[in-house]
Amino acid sequence: VVFPEKCHGCGNCVVSCPVNAKDPNTWGGKGPETDELVIRVVDGLITIVNGDLCGGCGACVEVCPVDAIKLAVEN
C-alpha cells in the first residue's frame, strides 16, 4: 500500500526492490517504463506498477524515510 500524499519522490523504494533490481535500467529512483516493475516514481510520487510481482520482502518499507509505504496484510 502506498501513500502518495506522504511521498517526496526520493526513489529509495524503487532501487531497493529486488524485483526492480533485476532490470539493469532501474536507476535514479525512477525505473524504466515497463510493467515488469513493482513500483516506480511517476511525476514525483510513488506508484505501484505491478503489485502482483511483489514478494512482500519489505525492503521498500525499510528504506522509505517518510513512511509512504506499508505492506498490506492479507486476510
C-alpha angles and dihedrals in degrees: 000000000000131000106206091184089066096042120104095185101248092144096219089131093054096053094040094055110104091211091053090045090065088072110076090208093065104107140126092033097283108083126199122300099260138119089234092084128085097212139000139171113258120182089347096307134098114256130185106232101177114359091179089073093057113111094192097242093143096223090132092051092051095052099043108107094196102043093244093146135054133170114252115236114225118216 
